[in-house]
Short mmCIF file of C-alpha atoms in Angstrom, two decimals:
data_model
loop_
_atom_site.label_atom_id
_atom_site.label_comp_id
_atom_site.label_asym_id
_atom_site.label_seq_id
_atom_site.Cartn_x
_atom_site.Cartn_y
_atom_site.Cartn_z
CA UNK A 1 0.00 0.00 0.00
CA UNK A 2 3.26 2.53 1.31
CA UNK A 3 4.43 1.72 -2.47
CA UNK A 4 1.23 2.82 -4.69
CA UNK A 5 -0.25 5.71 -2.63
CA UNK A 6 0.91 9.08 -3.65
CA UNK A 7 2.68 10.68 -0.70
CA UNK A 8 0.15 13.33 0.49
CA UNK A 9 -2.44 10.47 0.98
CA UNK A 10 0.05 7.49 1.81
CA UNK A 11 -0.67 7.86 5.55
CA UNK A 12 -4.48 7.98 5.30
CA UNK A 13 -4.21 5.03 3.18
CA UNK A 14 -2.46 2.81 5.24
CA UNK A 15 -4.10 4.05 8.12
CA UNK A 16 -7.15 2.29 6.17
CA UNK A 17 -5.50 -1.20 7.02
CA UNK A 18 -5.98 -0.97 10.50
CA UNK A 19 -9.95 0.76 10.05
CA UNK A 20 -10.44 -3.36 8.13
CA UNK A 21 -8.52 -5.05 11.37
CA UNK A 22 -10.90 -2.78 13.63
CA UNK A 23 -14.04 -3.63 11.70
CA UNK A 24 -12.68 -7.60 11.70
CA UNK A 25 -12.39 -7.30 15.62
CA UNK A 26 -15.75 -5.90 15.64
CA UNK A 27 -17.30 -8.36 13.56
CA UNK A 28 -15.83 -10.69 16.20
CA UNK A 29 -17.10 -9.43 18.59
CA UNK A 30 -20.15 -9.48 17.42
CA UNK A 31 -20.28 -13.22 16.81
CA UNK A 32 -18.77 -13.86 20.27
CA UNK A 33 -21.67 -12.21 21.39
CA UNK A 34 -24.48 -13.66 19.72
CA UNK A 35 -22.67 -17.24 20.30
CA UNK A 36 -22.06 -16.45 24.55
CA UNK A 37 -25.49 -18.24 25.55
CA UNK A 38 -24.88 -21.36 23.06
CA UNK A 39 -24.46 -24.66 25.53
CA UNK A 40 -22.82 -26.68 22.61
CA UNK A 41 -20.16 -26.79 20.91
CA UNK A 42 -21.06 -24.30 18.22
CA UNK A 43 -20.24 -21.72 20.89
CA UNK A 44 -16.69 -22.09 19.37
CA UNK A 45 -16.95 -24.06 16.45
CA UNK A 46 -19.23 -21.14 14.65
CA UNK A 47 -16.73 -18.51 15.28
CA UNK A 48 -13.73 -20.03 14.34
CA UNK A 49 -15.78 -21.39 11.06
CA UNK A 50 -16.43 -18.10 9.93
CA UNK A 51 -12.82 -17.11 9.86
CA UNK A 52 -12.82 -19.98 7.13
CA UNK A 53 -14.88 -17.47 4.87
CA UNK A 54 -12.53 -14.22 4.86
CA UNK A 55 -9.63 -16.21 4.59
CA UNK A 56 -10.77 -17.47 0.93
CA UNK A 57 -12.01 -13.90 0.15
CA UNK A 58 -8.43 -13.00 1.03
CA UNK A 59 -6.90 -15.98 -0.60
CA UNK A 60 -8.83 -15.64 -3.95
CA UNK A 61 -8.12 -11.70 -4.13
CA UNK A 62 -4.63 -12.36 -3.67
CA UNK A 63 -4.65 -13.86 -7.25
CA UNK A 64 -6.01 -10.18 -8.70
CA UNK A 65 -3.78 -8.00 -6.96
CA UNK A 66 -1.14 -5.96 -9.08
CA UNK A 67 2.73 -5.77 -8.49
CA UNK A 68 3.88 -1.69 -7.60
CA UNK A 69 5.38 -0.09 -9.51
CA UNK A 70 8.60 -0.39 -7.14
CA UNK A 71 8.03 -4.04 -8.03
CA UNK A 72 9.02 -3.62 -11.05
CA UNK A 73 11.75 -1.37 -11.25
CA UNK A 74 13.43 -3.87 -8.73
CA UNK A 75 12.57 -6.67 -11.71
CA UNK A 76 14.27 -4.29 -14.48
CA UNK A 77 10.67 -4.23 -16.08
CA UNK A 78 10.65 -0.47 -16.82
CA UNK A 79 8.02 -0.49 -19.08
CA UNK A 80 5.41 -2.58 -16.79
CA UNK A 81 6.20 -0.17 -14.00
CA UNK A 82 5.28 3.25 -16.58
CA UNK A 83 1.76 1.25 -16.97
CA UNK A 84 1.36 -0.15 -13.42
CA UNK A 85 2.68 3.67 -12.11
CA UNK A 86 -0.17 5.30 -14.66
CA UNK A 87 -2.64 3.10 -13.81
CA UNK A 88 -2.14 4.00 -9.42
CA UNK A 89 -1.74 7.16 -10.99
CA UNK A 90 -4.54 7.71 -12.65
CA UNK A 91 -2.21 9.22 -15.15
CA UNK A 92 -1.19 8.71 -19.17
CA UNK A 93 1.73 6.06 -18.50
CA UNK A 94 3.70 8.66 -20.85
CA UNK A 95 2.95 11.84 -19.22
CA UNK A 96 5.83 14.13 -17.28
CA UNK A 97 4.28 13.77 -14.42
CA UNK A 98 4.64 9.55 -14.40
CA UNK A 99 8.18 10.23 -16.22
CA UNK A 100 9.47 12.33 -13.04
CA UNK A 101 8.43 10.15 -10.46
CA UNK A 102 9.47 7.16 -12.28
CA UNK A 103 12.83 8.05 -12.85
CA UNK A 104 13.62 8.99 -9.27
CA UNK A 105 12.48 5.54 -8.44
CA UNK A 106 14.30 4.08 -10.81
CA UNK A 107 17.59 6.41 -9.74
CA UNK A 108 16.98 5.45 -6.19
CA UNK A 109 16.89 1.66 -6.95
CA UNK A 110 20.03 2.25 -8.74
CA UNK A 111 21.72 3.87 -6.18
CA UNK A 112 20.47 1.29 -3.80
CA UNK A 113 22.14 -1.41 -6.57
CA UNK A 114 25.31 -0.24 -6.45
CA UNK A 115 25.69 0.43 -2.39
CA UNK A 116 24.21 -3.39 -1.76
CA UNK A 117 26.19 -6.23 -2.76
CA UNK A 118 24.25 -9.03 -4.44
CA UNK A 119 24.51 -12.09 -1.30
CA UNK A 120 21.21 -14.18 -2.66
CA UNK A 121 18.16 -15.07 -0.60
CA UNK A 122 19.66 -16.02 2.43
CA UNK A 123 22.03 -13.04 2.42
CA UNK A 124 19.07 -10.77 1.27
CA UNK A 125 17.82 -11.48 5.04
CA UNK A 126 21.08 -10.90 6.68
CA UNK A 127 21.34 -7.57 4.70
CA UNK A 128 18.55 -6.46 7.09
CA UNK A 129 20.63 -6.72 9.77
CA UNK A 130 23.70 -4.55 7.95
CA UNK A 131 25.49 -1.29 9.23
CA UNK A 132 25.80 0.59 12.68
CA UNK A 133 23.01 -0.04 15.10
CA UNK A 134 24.60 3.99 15.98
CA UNK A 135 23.62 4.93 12.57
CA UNK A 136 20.17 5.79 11.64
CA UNK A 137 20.54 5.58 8.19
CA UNK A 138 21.69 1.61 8.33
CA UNK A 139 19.57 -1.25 7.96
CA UNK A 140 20.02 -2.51 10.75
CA UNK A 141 18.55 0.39 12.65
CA UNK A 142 15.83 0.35 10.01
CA UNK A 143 15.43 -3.38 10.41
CA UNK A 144 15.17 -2.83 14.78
CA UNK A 145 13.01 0.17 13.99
CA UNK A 146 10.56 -1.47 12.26
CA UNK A 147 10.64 -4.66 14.72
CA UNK A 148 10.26 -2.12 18.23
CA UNK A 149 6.85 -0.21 16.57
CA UNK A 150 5.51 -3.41 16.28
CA UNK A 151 6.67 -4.88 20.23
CA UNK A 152 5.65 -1.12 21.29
CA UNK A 153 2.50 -1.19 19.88
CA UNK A 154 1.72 -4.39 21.39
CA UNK A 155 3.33 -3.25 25.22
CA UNK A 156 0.33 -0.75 25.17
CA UNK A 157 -1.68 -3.34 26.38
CA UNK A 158 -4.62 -2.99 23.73
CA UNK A 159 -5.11 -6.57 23.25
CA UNK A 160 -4.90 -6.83 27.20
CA UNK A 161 -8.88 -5.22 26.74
CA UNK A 162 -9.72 -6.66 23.78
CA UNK A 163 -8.75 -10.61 24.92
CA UNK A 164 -9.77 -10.05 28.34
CA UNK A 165 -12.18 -7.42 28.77
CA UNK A 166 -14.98 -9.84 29.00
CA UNK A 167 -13.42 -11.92 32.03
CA UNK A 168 -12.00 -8.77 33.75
CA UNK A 169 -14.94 -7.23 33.91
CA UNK A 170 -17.03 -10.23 35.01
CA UNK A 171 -15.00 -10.61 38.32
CA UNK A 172 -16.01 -7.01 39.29
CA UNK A 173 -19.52 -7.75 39.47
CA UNK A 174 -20.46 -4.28 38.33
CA UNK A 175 -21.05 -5.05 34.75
CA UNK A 176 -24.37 -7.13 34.36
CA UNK A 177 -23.17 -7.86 30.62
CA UNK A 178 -19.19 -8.07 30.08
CA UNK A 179 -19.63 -9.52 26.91
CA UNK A 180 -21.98 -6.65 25.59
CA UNK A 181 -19.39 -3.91 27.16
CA UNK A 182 -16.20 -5.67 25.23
CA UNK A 183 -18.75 -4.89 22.02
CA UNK A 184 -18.82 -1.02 23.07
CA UNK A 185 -15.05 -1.61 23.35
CA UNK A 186 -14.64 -2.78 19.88
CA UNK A 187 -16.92 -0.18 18.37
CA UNK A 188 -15.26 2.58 20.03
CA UNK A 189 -12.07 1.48 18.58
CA UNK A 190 -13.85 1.28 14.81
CA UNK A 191 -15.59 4.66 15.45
CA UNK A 192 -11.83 5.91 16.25
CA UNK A 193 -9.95 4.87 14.08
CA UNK A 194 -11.09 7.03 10.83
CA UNK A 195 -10.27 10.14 12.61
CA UNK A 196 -6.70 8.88 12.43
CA UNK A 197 -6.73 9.03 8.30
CA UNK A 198 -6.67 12.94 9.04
CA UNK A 199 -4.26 12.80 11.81
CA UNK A 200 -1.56 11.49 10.47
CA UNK A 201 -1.47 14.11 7.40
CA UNK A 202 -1.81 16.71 9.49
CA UNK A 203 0.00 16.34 12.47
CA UNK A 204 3.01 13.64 11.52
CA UNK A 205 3.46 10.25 12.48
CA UNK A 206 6.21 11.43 14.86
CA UNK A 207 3.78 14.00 16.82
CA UNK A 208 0.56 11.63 16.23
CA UNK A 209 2.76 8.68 18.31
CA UNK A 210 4.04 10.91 20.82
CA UNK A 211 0.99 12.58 21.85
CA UNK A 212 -1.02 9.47 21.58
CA UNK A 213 1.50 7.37 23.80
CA UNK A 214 1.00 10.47 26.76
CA UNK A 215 -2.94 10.00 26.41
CA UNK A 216 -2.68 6.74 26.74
CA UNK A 217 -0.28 6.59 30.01
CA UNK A 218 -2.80 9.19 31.35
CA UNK A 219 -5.68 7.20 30.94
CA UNK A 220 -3.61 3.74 31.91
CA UNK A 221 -2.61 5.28 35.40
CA UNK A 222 -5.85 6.36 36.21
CA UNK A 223 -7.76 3.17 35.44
CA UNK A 224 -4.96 1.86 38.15
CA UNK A 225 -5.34 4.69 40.60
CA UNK A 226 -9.30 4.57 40.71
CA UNK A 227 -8.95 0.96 40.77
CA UNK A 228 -6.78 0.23 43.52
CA UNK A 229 -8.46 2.57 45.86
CA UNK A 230 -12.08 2.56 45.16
CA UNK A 231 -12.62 0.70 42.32
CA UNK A 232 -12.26 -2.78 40.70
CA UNK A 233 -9.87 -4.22 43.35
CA UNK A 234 -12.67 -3.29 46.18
CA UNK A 235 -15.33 -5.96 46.28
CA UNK A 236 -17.90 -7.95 48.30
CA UNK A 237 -20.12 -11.35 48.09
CA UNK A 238 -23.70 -10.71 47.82
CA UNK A 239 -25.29 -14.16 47.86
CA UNK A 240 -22.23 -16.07 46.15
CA UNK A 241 -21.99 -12.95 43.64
CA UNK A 242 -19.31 -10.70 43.62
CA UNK A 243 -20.41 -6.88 43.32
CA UNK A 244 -17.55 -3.88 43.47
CA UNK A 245 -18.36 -1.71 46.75
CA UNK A 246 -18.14 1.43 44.37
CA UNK A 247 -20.40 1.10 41.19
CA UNK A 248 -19.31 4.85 40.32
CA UNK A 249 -15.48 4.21 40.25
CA UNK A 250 -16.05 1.31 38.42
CA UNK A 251 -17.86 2.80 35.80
CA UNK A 252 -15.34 5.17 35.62
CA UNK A 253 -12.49 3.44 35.31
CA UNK A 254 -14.24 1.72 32.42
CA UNK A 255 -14.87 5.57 30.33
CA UNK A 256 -11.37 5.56 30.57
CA UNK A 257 -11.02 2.49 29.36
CA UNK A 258 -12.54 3.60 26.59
CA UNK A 259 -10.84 7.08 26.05
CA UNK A 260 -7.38 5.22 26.19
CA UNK A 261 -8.54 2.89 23.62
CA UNK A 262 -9.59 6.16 21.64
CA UNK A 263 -6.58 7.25 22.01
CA UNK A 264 -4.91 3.98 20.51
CA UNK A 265 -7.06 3.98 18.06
CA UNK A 266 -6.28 7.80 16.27
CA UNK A 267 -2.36 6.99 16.78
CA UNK A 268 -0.45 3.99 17.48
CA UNK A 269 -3.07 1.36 16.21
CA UNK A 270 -2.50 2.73 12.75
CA UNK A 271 0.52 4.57 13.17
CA UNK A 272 2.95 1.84 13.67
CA UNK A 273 1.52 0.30 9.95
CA UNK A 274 2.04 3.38 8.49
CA UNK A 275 5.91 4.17 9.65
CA UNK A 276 6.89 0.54 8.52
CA UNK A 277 5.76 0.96 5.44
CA UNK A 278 7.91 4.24 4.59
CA UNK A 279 11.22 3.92 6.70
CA UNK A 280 13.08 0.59 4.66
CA UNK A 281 14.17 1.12 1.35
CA UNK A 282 13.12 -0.90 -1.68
CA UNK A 283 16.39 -3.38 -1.18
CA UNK A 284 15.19 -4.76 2.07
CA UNK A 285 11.32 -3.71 2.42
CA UNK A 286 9.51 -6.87 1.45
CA UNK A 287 11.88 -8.70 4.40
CA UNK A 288 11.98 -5.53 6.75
CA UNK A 289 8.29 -5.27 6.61
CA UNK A 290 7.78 -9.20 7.04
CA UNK A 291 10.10 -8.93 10.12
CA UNK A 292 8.25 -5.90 11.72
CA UNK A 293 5.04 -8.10 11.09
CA UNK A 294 6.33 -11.09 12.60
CA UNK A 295 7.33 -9.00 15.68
CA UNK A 296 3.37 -7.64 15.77
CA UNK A 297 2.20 -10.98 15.83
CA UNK A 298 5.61 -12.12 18.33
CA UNK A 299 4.40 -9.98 21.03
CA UNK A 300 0.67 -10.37 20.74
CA UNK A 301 1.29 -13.80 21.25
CA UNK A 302 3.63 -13.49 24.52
CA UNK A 303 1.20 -10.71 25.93
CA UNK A 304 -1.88 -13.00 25.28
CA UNK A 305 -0.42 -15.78 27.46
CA UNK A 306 0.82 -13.62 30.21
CA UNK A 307 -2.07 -11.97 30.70
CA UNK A 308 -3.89 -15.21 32.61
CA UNK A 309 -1.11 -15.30 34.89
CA UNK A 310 -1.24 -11.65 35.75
CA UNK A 311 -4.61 -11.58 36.46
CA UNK A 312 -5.73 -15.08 37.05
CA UNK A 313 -7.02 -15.55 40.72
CA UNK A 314 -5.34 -18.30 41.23
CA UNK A 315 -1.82 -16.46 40.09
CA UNK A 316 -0.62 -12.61 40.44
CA UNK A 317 -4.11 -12.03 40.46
CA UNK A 318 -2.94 -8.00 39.97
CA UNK A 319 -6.70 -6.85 39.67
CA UNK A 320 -6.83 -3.08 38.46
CA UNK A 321 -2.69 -3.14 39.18
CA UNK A 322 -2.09 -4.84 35.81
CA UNK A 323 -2.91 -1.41 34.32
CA UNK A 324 0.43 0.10 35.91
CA UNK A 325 2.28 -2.38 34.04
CA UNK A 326 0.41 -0.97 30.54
CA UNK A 327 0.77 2.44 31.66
CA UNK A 328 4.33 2.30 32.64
CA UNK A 329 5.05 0.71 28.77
CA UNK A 330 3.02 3.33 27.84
CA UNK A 331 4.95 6.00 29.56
CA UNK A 332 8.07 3.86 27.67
CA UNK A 333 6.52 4.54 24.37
CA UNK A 334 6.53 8.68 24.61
CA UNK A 335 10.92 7.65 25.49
CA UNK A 336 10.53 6.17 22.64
CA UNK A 337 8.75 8.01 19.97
CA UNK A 338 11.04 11.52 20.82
CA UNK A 339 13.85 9.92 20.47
CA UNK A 340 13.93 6.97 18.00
CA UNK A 341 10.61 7.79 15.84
CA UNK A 342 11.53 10.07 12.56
CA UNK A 343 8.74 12.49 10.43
CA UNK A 344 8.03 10.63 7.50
CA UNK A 345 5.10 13.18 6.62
CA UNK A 346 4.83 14.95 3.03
CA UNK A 347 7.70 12.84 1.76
CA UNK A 348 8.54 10.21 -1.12
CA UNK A 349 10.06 6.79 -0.16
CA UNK A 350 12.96 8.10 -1.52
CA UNK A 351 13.33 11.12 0.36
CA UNK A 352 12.37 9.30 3.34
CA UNK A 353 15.90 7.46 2.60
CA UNK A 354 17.15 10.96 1.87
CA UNK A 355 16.20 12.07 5.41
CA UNK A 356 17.26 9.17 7.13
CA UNK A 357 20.75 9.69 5.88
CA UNK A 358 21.13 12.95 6.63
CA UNK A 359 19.15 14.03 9.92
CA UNK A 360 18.22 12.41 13.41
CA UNK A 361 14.79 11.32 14.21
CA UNK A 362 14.54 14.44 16.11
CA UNK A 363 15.23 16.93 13.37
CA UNK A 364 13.20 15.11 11.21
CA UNK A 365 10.03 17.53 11.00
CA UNK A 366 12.14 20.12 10.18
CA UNK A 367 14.46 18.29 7.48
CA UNK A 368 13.31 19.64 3.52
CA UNK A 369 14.71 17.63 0.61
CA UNK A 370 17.07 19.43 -1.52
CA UNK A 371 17.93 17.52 -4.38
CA UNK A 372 17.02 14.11 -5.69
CA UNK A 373 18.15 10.53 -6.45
CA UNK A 374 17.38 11.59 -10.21
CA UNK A 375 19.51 14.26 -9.92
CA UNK A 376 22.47 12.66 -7.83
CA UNK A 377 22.21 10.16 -10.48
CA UNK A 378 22.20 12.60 -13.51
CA UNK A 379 25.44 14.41 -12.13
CA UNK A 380 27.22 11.19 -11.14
CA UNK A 381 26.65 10.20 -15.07
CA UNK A 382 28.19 13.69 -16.19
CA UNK A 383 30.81 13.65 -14.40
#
């Protein structure tokens, strides 16, 4: 998507990735909840049959999706990248604008040719991991970028809410439907997440991850604070039922349960798709991206099987004090993002290579290119 969208749009676009994973969770949700009541085994067996479904819509549309145009410039088919180009484009394939833009991909590639050595498939991996971890502009540090967004997006603790939001809430005793309030959850996270398409063309990536990582530890300690005090950790038995002694913090702590997952949802929900998208360069991004995914998918899976331990009765059993764990990660995020997170806003993949090699990710809002790969390459051929 990062290698067809034109860069004033590119964010929003990818940004529309993670609006389809939000609408998938809700979906989810939904069948969860219309499945909660079943006593058989469709209770499971229906949800995870469904999933059957998208994954052949996703399989068959796989077979009618078209190569970038960065494709195939990497493949030396020039003329197959003019059409596919025009066709993103919505441009004559012959027109200057399509000839400008295609020749500083193609000068980019070039000078990407000649700085990589060609090692084969299994060096092609290890070239991820090539250069100073001290330089920014090395693939390595691209590589462990792209791999940290992912584990940092996952150490917010979202999926801590959306996993176990149902159980969580059940041992409070203040929520006469848990299942129905994980739904509210879900949609507040779909109704969210658009507002992010504007976002991150207006503000940056770099100030839409910062400010949404502070939000987020805001709402994260105060869930804990309320919590430990009044709220979800302070309950009695009525008649074998647990009920919290304070309704009112407990309702509480669940609007901010909800804010902090707006908050995810306008920033780091789609904002960690969009930055891996833009920060390798064409040599390494199939693998870099692939490795940043894997990472996603890494951590969701440790934090998914931790998270019975932490909170299971019969282990930690941390109650409302789980949430200082997500909003100390969280407070580890803003670290993060100011000083490891570069502006990728308003800029081609190629200048995003540009800037990269030239600034840290703390100048980067302010860095302007000031030539081109076309033009590198043009004065290289004079000479």
């Amino acid at each position: 998507m990062s290698e067809i969208a034109p860069k004033k749009v590119r964010g929003a676009i990818v940004s529309g990735y993670q609006f389809c994973i939000t609408i998938g969770l809700l979906l989810a949700a939904c069948v969860t909840y219309g499945t909660e009541n079943f006593e058989n085994s469709g209770s499971y067996r229906i949800p995870i049959g469904l999933q059957i479904v998208w994954a052949l819509i996703l399989g068959v549309g796989l077979m009618f999706l078209p190569e970038s145009p960065r494709y195939y410039i990497k493949k030396g088919e020039v003329e197959e990248a003019r059409k596919a180009l025009g066709r993103v484009r919505g441009q004559d394939p012959n027109s200057h604008y399509i000839e400008a833009e295609l020749n500083e991909i193609r000068a980019n590639h070039e000078y990407e040719t000649r700085m990589t050595p060609d090692t084969g498939y299994f060096g092609s991996w290890l070239l991820c991991f090539s250069g100073s971890v001290g330089l920014a502009s090395s693939n390595v540090r691209k590589t462990l970028l792209g791999i940290t967004l992912q584990m940092m997006q996952q150490w917010t603790g979202v999926n801590f809410v959306f996993y176990y939001s149902t159980i969580f809430l059940k041992g409070t005793g203040a929520v006469s439907n848990p299942f129905l309030m994980s739904l509210i959850f879900t949609l507040v996270n779909v109704l969210s997440t658009p507002l992010s398409f504007w976002l991150v063309e207006r503000f940056g990536r770099r100030s839409m991850l910062l400010w949404g990582a502070i939000g987020m530890t805001v709402c994260e300690f105060i869930v804990a604070i309320i919590g430990v005090t009044v709220g979800f950790n302070h309950t009695h038995d009525v008649d074998g039922v647990t009920m919290a002694n304070n309704i009112s913090a407990v309702n509480a702590q669940i609007a901010f349960i909800a804010i902090y997952i707006f908050f995810f949802a306008t920033t780091w929900g789609p904002g960690a798709w969009v930055l891996i998208g833009e920060i390798f360069p064409l040599s390494i991004r199939s693998r870099g991206v692939a490795l940043s995914t894997a990472s996603n998918w890494f951590w969701n899976f440790i934090i998914s099987y931790i998270t019975p331990y932490l909170v299971g009765t019969d282990h930690a059993n941390m109650q409302s004090s789980v949430f200082f764990l997500w909003g100390s990660l969280c407070a580890l995020c803003i670290v993060y993002s100011y000083f490891l997170v570069p502006e990728t806003k308003g800029l081609t993949l190629e200048q995003v290579d540009q800037m990269l090699d030239e600034v840290s990710p703390r100048k980067s809002a302010a860095w302007k290119p000031t030539t081109t790969f076309a033009t590198m390459e043009e004065k290289q051929t004079t000479a």
